[in-house]
């Protein structure tokens, strides 16, 4: 295992433009379930594929908000784990230039990462569906989480939709283009905590590969890209990423990293 960590660190150290792509697995050590999975235990009565849709949001908003409330509560309370901190340190040290995530929990940023591309939006902002005013979660958190009401716009009474991309909804074009641009220009792509089952994250590694980028995968389960990657680490991201980071950061940064 140590040889794999060393190899991954070597690729990142030699890279001119390394990009990290992260998925739900990065936040499971922070206690956040993969909301696409039926086995999270959060929603006994709901199938996320059927309820996390724009149609349900429009037609049955109470059902939609009852579904998303426990998830939002967990995300508001969650803390970044060692995998988030490792990636933030790698970015600060210039070993990773760009972080792209499928996650909506903001934990990369809370660990100190900058300019994170969020492919599926974020749960900390919401938009009024009638007047398009954008709100930060602090403004509707009490009403929505604590009182259990549907968050509504103080100006016009419209429902505030969390800025999370639902099933059946288009991805944010700006984020998608930025992700494709970063991946098309990278020479190393580090995939962490994603099983690469959901587009567009599923397509990005192939794009990197078509540009001769070298791939590192850190994921507990298999992915369809496993046979194409140079380093495959089947381990917990919260264990593996700090080990990789410690091996490619300068001594002082590594010391600071292991103590923090
Ligand atoms: Zn409004």
mmCIF file of C-alpha atoms and ligand atoms in Angstrom:
data_model
loop_
_atom_site.group_PDB
_atom_site.id
_atom_site.type_symbol
_atom_site.label_atom_id
_atom_site.label_comp_id
_atom_site.label_asym_id
_atom_site.label_seq_id
_atom_site.Cartn_x
_atom_site.Cartn_y
_atom_site.Cartn_z
ATOM 1 C CA UNK A 1 0.000 0.000 0.000
ATOM 2 C CA UNK A 2 2.830 2.376 0.805
ATOM 3 C CA UNK A 3 4.242 1.965 -2.706
ATOM 4 C CA UNK A 4 0.906 3.009 -4.167
ATOM 5 C CA UNK A 5 0.812 6.105 -1.944
ATOM 6 C CA UNK A 6 4.355 6.929 -2.958
ATOM 7 C CA UNK A 7 3.549 6.486 -6.626
ATOM 8 C CA UNK A 8 0.482 8.746 -6.339
ATOM 9 C CA UNK A 9 2.533 11.380 -4.537
ATOM 10 C CA UNK A 10 5.200 11.181 -7.212
ATOM 11 C CA UNK A 11 2.661 11.789 -9.997
ATOM 12 C CA UNK A 12 1.242 14.805 -8.159
ATOM 13 C CA UNK A 13 4.691 16.202 -7.457
ATOM 14 C CA UNK A 14 5.725 15.928 -11.097
ATOM 15 C CA UNK A 15 2.427 17.237 -12.495
ATOM 16 C CA UNK A 16 2.214 20.639 -14.135
ATOM 17 C CA UNK A 17 -1.558 20.836 -13.754
ATOM 18 C CA UNK A 18 -3.205 18.316 -11.447
ATOM 19 C CA UNK A 19 -6.970 18.260 -10.982
ATOM 20 C CA UNK A 20 -8.967 16.470 -8.272
ATOM 21 C CA UNK A 21 -12.463 15.120 -8.914
ATOM 22 C CA UNK A 22 -14.421 14.144 -5.817
ATOM 23 C CA UNK A 23 -17.745 12.462 -5.111
ATOM 24 C CA UNK A 24 -19.980 11.341 -2.281
ATOM 25 C CA UNK A 25 -17.344 8.996 -0.866
ATOM 26 C CA UNK A 26 -15.287 12.001 0.170
ATOM 27 C CA UNK A 27 -17.967 13.116 2.605
ATOM 28 C CA UNK A 28 -19.122 9.792 4.007
ATOM 29 C CA UNK A 29 -16.332 9.985 6.668
ATOM 30 C CA UNK A 30 -17.997 13.276 7.680
ATOM 31 C CA UNK A 31 -21.250 11.408 8.265
ATOM 32 C CA UNK A 32 -22.990 12.544 5.090
ATOM 33 C CA UNK A 33 -24.730 9.750 3.228
ATOM 34 C CA UNK A 34 -24.744 9.424 -0.537
ATOM 35 C CA UNK A 35 -28.213 10.798 -1.254
ATOM 36 C CA UNK A 36 -28.477 8.732 -4.415
ATOM 37 C CA UNK A 37 -28.160 5.543 -2.425
ATOM 38 C CA UNK A 38 -31.244 3.783 -1.117
ATOM 39 C CA UNK A 39 -29.203 2.290 1.672
ATOM 40 C CA UNK A 40 -28.409 5.446 3.589
ATOM 41 C CA UNK A 41 -31.104 4.805 6.172
ATOM 42 C CA UNK A 42 -32.064 8.464 6.229
ATOM 43 C CA UNK A 43 -35.310 8.096 4.373
ATOM 44 C CA UNK A 44 -37.160 4.895 5.023
ATOM 45 C CA UNK A 45 -40.172 5.982 3.036
ATOM 46 C CA UNK A 46 -38.515 7.682 0.098
ATOM 47 C CA UNK A 47 -36.630 6.605 -2.963
ATOM 48 C CA UNK A 48 -34.330 9.549 -3.737
ATOM 49 C CA UNK A 49 -34.511 8.860 -7.460
ATOM 50 C CA UNK A 50 -38.244 9.515 -7.269
ATOM 51 C CA UNK A 51 -38.343 12.403 -4.855
ATOM 52 C CA UNK A 52 -35.195 14.414 -5.563
ATOM 53 C CA UNK A 53 -36.662 15.637 -8.813
ATOM 54 C CA UNK A 54 -37.717 19.019 -10.090
ATOM 55 C CA UNK A 55 -41.201 17.662 -10.810
ATOM 56 C CA UNK A 56 -41.749 16.696 -7.162
ATOM 57 C CA UNK A 57 -40.347 20.047 -6.037
ATOM 58 C CA UNK A 58 -42.912 21.887 -8.200
ATOM 59 C CA UNK A 59 -45.932 19.644 -7.615
ATOM 60 C CA UNK A 60 -45.425 18.366 -4.061
ATOM 61 C CA UNK A 61 -43.110 20.845 -2.341
ATOM 62 C CA UNK A 62 -43.995 19.562 1.147
ATOM 63 C CA UNK A 63 -42.814 16.063 0.183
ATOM 64 C CA UNK A 64 -39.699 17.495 -1.379
ATOM 65 C CA UNK A 65 -38.764 19.539 1.680
ATOM 66 C CA UNK A 66 -39.541 16.654 4.042
ATOM 67 C CA UNK A 67 -37.122 14.595 1.985
ATOM 68 C CA UNK A 68 -34.302 17.110 1.872
ATOM 69 C CA UNK A 69 -34.598 18.367 5.469
ATOM 70 C CA UNK A 70 -32.619 15.579 7.209
ATOM 71 C CA UNK A 71 -29.949 15.758 4.522
ATOM 72 C CA UNK A 72 -29.656 19.532 4.875
ATOM 73 C CA UNK A 73 -29.508 19.261 8.652
ATOM 74 C CA UNK A 74 -26.612 16.798 8.400
ATOM 75 C CA UNK A 75 -24.779 19.006 5.934
ATOM 76 C CA UNK A 76 -25.227 22.143 8.029
ATOM 77 C CA UNK A 77 -23.747 20.305 11.031
ATOM 78 C CA UNK A 78 -21.016 18.250 9.289
ATOM 79 C CA UNK A 79 -17.304 18.979 9.627
ATOM 80 C CA UNK A 80 -14.598 18.464 6.993
ATOM 81 C CA UNK A 81 -12.676 15.191 7.450
ATOM 82 C CA UNK A 82 -8.961 14.435 6.860
ATOM 83 C CA UNK A 83 -9.608 13.824 3.136
ATOM 84 C CA UNK A 84 -10.960 17.378 2.694
ATOM 85 C CA UNK A 85 -8.042 18.803 4.668
ATOM 86 C CA UNK A 86 -5.522 16.798 2.626
ATOM 87 C CA UNK A 87 -6.910 18.123 -0.660
ATOM 88 C CA UNK A 88 -6.989 21.691 0.653
ATOM 89 C CA UNK A 89 -3.349 21.383 1.703
ATOM 90 C CA UNK A 90 -2.394 19.911 -1.667
ATOM 91 C CA UNK A 91 -4.076 22.859 -3.355
ATOM 92 C CA UNK A 92 -2.413 25.402 -1.061
ATOM 93 C CA UNK A 93 0.960 23.783 -1.772
ATOM 94 C CA UNK A 94 0.351 24.000 -5.523
ATOM 95 C CA UNK A 95 0.230 20.229 -6.005
ATOM 96 C CA UNK A 96 -3.427 20.303 -7.074
ATOM 97 C CA UNK A 97 -4.570 23.253 -9.163
ATOM 98 C CA UNK A 98 -8.314 22.657 -9.271
ATOM 99 C CA UNK A 99 -10.893 20.743 -7.263
ATOM 100 C CA UNK A 100 -14.106 19.623 -8.967
ATOM 101 C CA UNK A 101 -16.808 18.042 -6.815
ATOM 102 C CA UNK A 102 -20.142 16.317 -7.189
ATOM 103 C CA UNK A 103 -20.859 17.152 -3.557
ATOM 104 C CA UNK A 104 -23.205 19.896 -2.406
ATOM 105 C CA UNK A 105 -22.017 20.093 1.206
ATOM 106 C CA UNK A 106 -19.372 22.828 0.943
ATOM 107 C CA UNK A 107 -16.880 20.806 3.005
ATOM 108 C CA UNK A 108 -13.974 21.350 0.591
ATOM 109 C CA UNK A 109 -14.311 25.096 1.067
ATOM 110 C CA UNK A 110 -14.680 24.767 4.828
ATOM 111 C CA UNK A 111 -11.396 22.834 4.861
ATOM 112 C CA UNK A 112 -9.770 25.794 3.081
ATOM 113 C CA UNK A 113 -10.015 24.845 -0.611
ATOM 114 C CA UNK A 114 -10.505 27.694 -3.072
ATOM 115 C CA UNK A 115 -12.445 28.093 -6.333
ATOM 116 C CA UNK A 116 -14.097 24.684 -6.039
ATOM 117 C CA UNK A 117 -16.204 23.749 -9.069
ATOM 118 C CA UNK A 118 -19.517 22.367 -7.768
ATOM 119 C CA UNK A 119 -21.128 20.273 -10.497
ATOM 120 C CA UNK A 120 -24.347 19.661 -8.572
ATOM 121 C CA UNK A 121 -24.747 23.040 -6.896
ATOM 122 C CA UNK A 122 -24.697 23.628 -3.146
ATOM 123 C CA UNK A 123 -27.124 23.406 -0.272
ATOM 124 C CA UNK A 124 -26.077 26.660 1.384
ATOM 125 C CA UNK A 125 -27.870 28.963 -1.000
ATOM 126 C CA UNK A 126 -31.377 29.003 -2.396
ATOM 127 C CA UNK A 127 -33.266 30.908 -5.055
ATOM 128 C CA UNK A 128 -36.857 32.196 -4.960
ATOM 129 C CA UNK A 129 -38.659 30.503 -7.847
ATOM 130 C CA UNK A 130 -40.854 33.570 -8.393
ATOM 131 C CA UNK A 131 -38.533 36.596 -8.176
ATOM 132 C CA UNK A 132 -35.126 34.844 -8.365
ATOM 133 C CA UNK A 133 -33.740 36.523 -5.270
ATOM 134 C CA UNK A 134 -30.832 34.449 -3.954
ATOM 135 C CA UNK A 135 -30.707 33.680 -0.227
ATOM 136 C CA UNK A 136 -28.000 32.257 1.978
ATOM 137 C CA UNK A 137 -28.980 29.335 4.154
ATOM 138 C CA UNK A 138 -28.652 31.379 7.344
ATOM 139 C CA UNK A 139 -31.701 33.343 6.199
ATOM 140 C CA UNK A 140 -33.998 30.352 5.872
ATOM 141 C CA UNK A 141 -32.312 27.750 8.066
ATOM 142 C CA UNK A 142 -34.396 28.368 11.185
ATOM 143 C CA UNK A 143 -37.696 28.332 9.307
ATOM 144 C CA UNK A 144 -36.779 25.327 7.219
ATOM 145 C CA UNK A 145 -34.739 23.103 9.548
ATOM 146 C CA UNK A 146 -35.937 24.011 13.033
ATOM 147 C CA UNK A 147 -39.585 24.878 12.402
ATOM 148 C CA UNK A 148 -40.020 22.363 9.575
ATOM 149 C CA UNK A 149 -41.717 24.818 7.240
ATOM 150 C CA UNK A 150 -41.253 25.267 3.505
ATOM 151 C CA UNK A 151 -38.864 28.222 3.114
ATOM 152 C CA UNK A 152 -40.552 31.165 1.414
ATOM 153 C CA UNK A 153 -39.315 34.441 0.003
ATOM 154 C CA UNK A 154 -39.869 37.396 2.372
ATOM 155 C CA UNK A 155 -40.361 39.700 -0.640
ATOM 156 C CA UNK A 156 -42.884 37.829 -2.767
ATOM 157 C CA UNK A 157 -43.879 34.661 -0.898
ATOM 158 C CA UNK A 158 -42.446 32.357 -3.554
ATOM 159 C CA UNK A 159 -40.859 29.075 -2.530
ATOM 160 C CA UNK A 160 -37.090 29.155 -2.072
ATOM 161 C CA UNK A 161 -35.488 26.274 -3.955
ATOM 162 C CA UNK A 162 -32.155 25.058 -2.607
ATOM 163 C CA UNK A 163 -29.473 25.575 -5.272
ATOM 164 C CA UNK A 164 -29.012 21.835 -5.590
ATOM 165 C CA UNK A 165 -29.237 20.171 -8.974
ATOM 166 C CA UNK A 166 -32.100 17.689 -8.858
ATOM 167 C CA UNK A 167 -32.724 14.684 -11.033
ATOM 168 C CA UNK A 168 -34.207 15.883 -14.306
ATOM 169 C CA UNK A 169 -32.609 19.303 -13.970
ATOM 170 C CA UNK A 170 -29.888 20.684 -16.236
ATOM 171 C CA UNK A 171 -26.433 20.977 -14.745
ATOM 172 C CA UNK A 172 -25.058 24.476 -14.253
ATOM 173 C CA UNK A 173 -23.468 25.265 -17.603
ATOM 174 C CA UNK A 174 -20.783 27.506 -16.174
ATOM 175 C CA UNK A 175 -19.565 24.855 -13.714
ATOM 176 C CA UNK A 176 -19.689 22.131 -16.324
ATOM 177 C CA UNK A 177 -17.649 24.120 -18.842
ATOM 178 C CA UNK A 178 -15.123 25.086 -16.181
ATOM 179 C CA UNK A 179 -14.765 21.427 -15.184
ATOM 180 C CA UNK A 180 -14.296 20.276 -18.770
ATOM 181 C CA UNK A 181 -11.728 23.018 -19.380
ATOM 182 C CA UNK A 182 -9.749 22.065 -16.263
ATOM 183 C CA UNK A 183 -9.818 18.358 -17.052
ATOM 184 C CA UNK A 184 -8.955 18.859 -20.733
ATOM 185 C CA UNK A 185 -5.809 20.711 -19.644
ATOM 186 C CA UNK A 186 -4.697 18.521 -16.769
ATOM 187 C CA UNK A 187 -1.797 16.087 -16.864
ATOM 188 C CA UNK A 188 -2.836 14.248 -13.688
ATOM 189 C CA UNK A 189 -6.428 13.580 -12.593
ATOM 190 C CA UNK A 190 -6.942 12.428 -9.020
ATOM 191 C CA UNK A 191 -10.362 10.809 -8.610
ATOM 192 C CA UNK A 192 -11.365 10.435 -4.973
ATOM 193 C CA UNK A 193 -14.533 9.043 -3.432
ATOM 194 C CA UNK A 194 -16.484 8.738 -6.650
ATOM 195 C CA UNK A 195 -17.721 5.552 -8.242
ATOM 196 C CA UNK A 196 -18.099 7.543 -11.508
ATOM 197 C CA UNK A 197 -21.650 6.386 -12.062
ATOM 198 C CA UNK A 198 -23.288 9.779 -12.529
ATOM 199 C CA UNK A 199 -22.672 12.069 -15.502
ATOM 200 C CA UNK A 200 -20.892 14.398 -16.002
ATOM 201 C CA UNK A 201 -18.337 13.228 -13.445
ATOM 202 C CA UNK A 202 -18.471 9.890 -15.206
ATOM 203 C CA UNK A 203 -17.331 11.471 -18.495
ATOM 204 C CA UNK A 204 -14.532 13.658 -17.177
ATOM 205 C CA UNK A 205 -11.959 10.875 -16.631
ATOM 206 C CA UNK A 206 -12.376 9.742 -20.231
ATOM 207 C CA UNK A 207 -11.759 13.312 -21.373
ATOM 208 C CA UNK A 208 -8.595 13.426 -19.259
ATOM 209 C CA UNK A 209 -7.524 10.094 -20.624
ATOM 210 C CA UNK A 210 -8.036 11.239 -24.229
ATOM 211 C CA UNK A 211 -5.540 14.038 -23.478
ATOM 212 C CA UNK A 212 -2.981 11.557 -22.118
ATOM 213 C CA UNK A 213 -3.481 12.598 -18.506
ATOM 214 C CA UNK A 214 -2.388 10.067 -15.893
ATOM 215 C CA UNK A 215 -5.100 8.889 -13.522
ATOM 216 C CA UNK A 216 -5.056 8.183 -9.802
ATOM 217 C CA UNK A 217 -8.177 6.612 -8.297
ATOM 218 C CA UNK A 218 -8.811 6.459 -4.558
ATOM 219 C CA UNK A 219 -12.133 4.751 -3.983
ATOM 220 C CA UNK A 220 -13.393 1.861 -1.904
ATOM 221 C CA UNK A 221 -15.526 0.371 -4.653
ATOM 222 C CA UNK A 222 -14.719 -0.368 -8.291
ATOM 223 C CA UNK A 223 -15.152 2.173 -11.098
ATOM 224 C CA UNK A 224 -15.324 1.682 -14.843
ATOM 225 C CA UNK A 225 -12.026 3.587 -15.148
ATOM 226 C CA UNK A 226 -10.027 1.254 -12.896
ATOM 227 C CA UNK A 227 -8.326 -0.469 -15.825
ATOM 228 C CA UNK A 228 -7.208 2.869 -17.270
ATOM 229 C CA UNK A 229 -5.623 4.346 -14.181
ATOM 230 C CA UNK A 230 -1.974 4.337 -13.277
ATOM 231 C CA UNK A 231 -2.509 4.179 -9.521
ATOM 232 C CA UNK A 232 -5.525 2.433 -8.001
ATOM 233 C CA UNK A 233 -5.963 2.711 -4.243
ATOM 234 C CA UNK A 234 -8.899 0.788 -2.787
ATOM 235 C CA UNK A 235 -8.962 2.456 0.574
ATOM 236 C CA UNK A 236 -10.797 4.971 2.706
ATOM 237 C CA UNK A 237 -10.181 8.477 1.316
ATOM 238 C CA UNK A 238 -9.794 9.811 4.874
ATOM 239 C CA UNK A 239 -6.829 7.455 5.320
ATOM 240 C CA UNK A 240 -5.282 7.460 1.849
ATOM 241 C CA UNK A 241 -5.418 11.152 0.898
ATOM 242 C CA UNK A 242 -3.584 12.367 4.032
ATOM 243 C CA UNK A 243 -0.907 9.722 3.407
ATOM 244 C CA UNK A 244 -0.489 10.879 -0.192
ATOM 245 C CA UNK A 245 -0.439 14.533 0.862
ATOM 246 C CA UNK A 246 2.172 13.893 3.532
ATOM 247 C CA UNK A 247 4.393 12.248 0.907
ATOM 248 C CA UNK A 248 4.318 15.116 -1.550
ATOM 249 C CA UNK A 249 4.259 18.216 0.611
ATOM 250 C CA UNK A 250 7.434 19.942 1.719
ATOM 251 C CA UNK A 251 8.516 18.954 5.229
ATOM 252 C CA UNK A 252 7.185 22.019 6.956
ATOM 253 C CA UNK A 253 3.823 21.782 5.278
ATOM 254 C CA UNK A 254 3.674 18.075 6.082
ATOM 255 C CA UNK A 255 4.414 18.793 9.745
ATOM 256 C CA UNK A 256 1.722 21.413 9.887
ATOM 257 C CA UNK A 257 -0.602 19.051 8.093
ATOM 258 C CA UNK A 258 -0.113 16.115 10.442
ATOM 259 C CA UNK A 259 -0.507 18.309 13.499
ATOM 260 C CA UNK A 260 -3.677 19.912 12.211
HETATM 261 ZN ZN1 LIG B 1 -39.349 36.060 -4.265
#
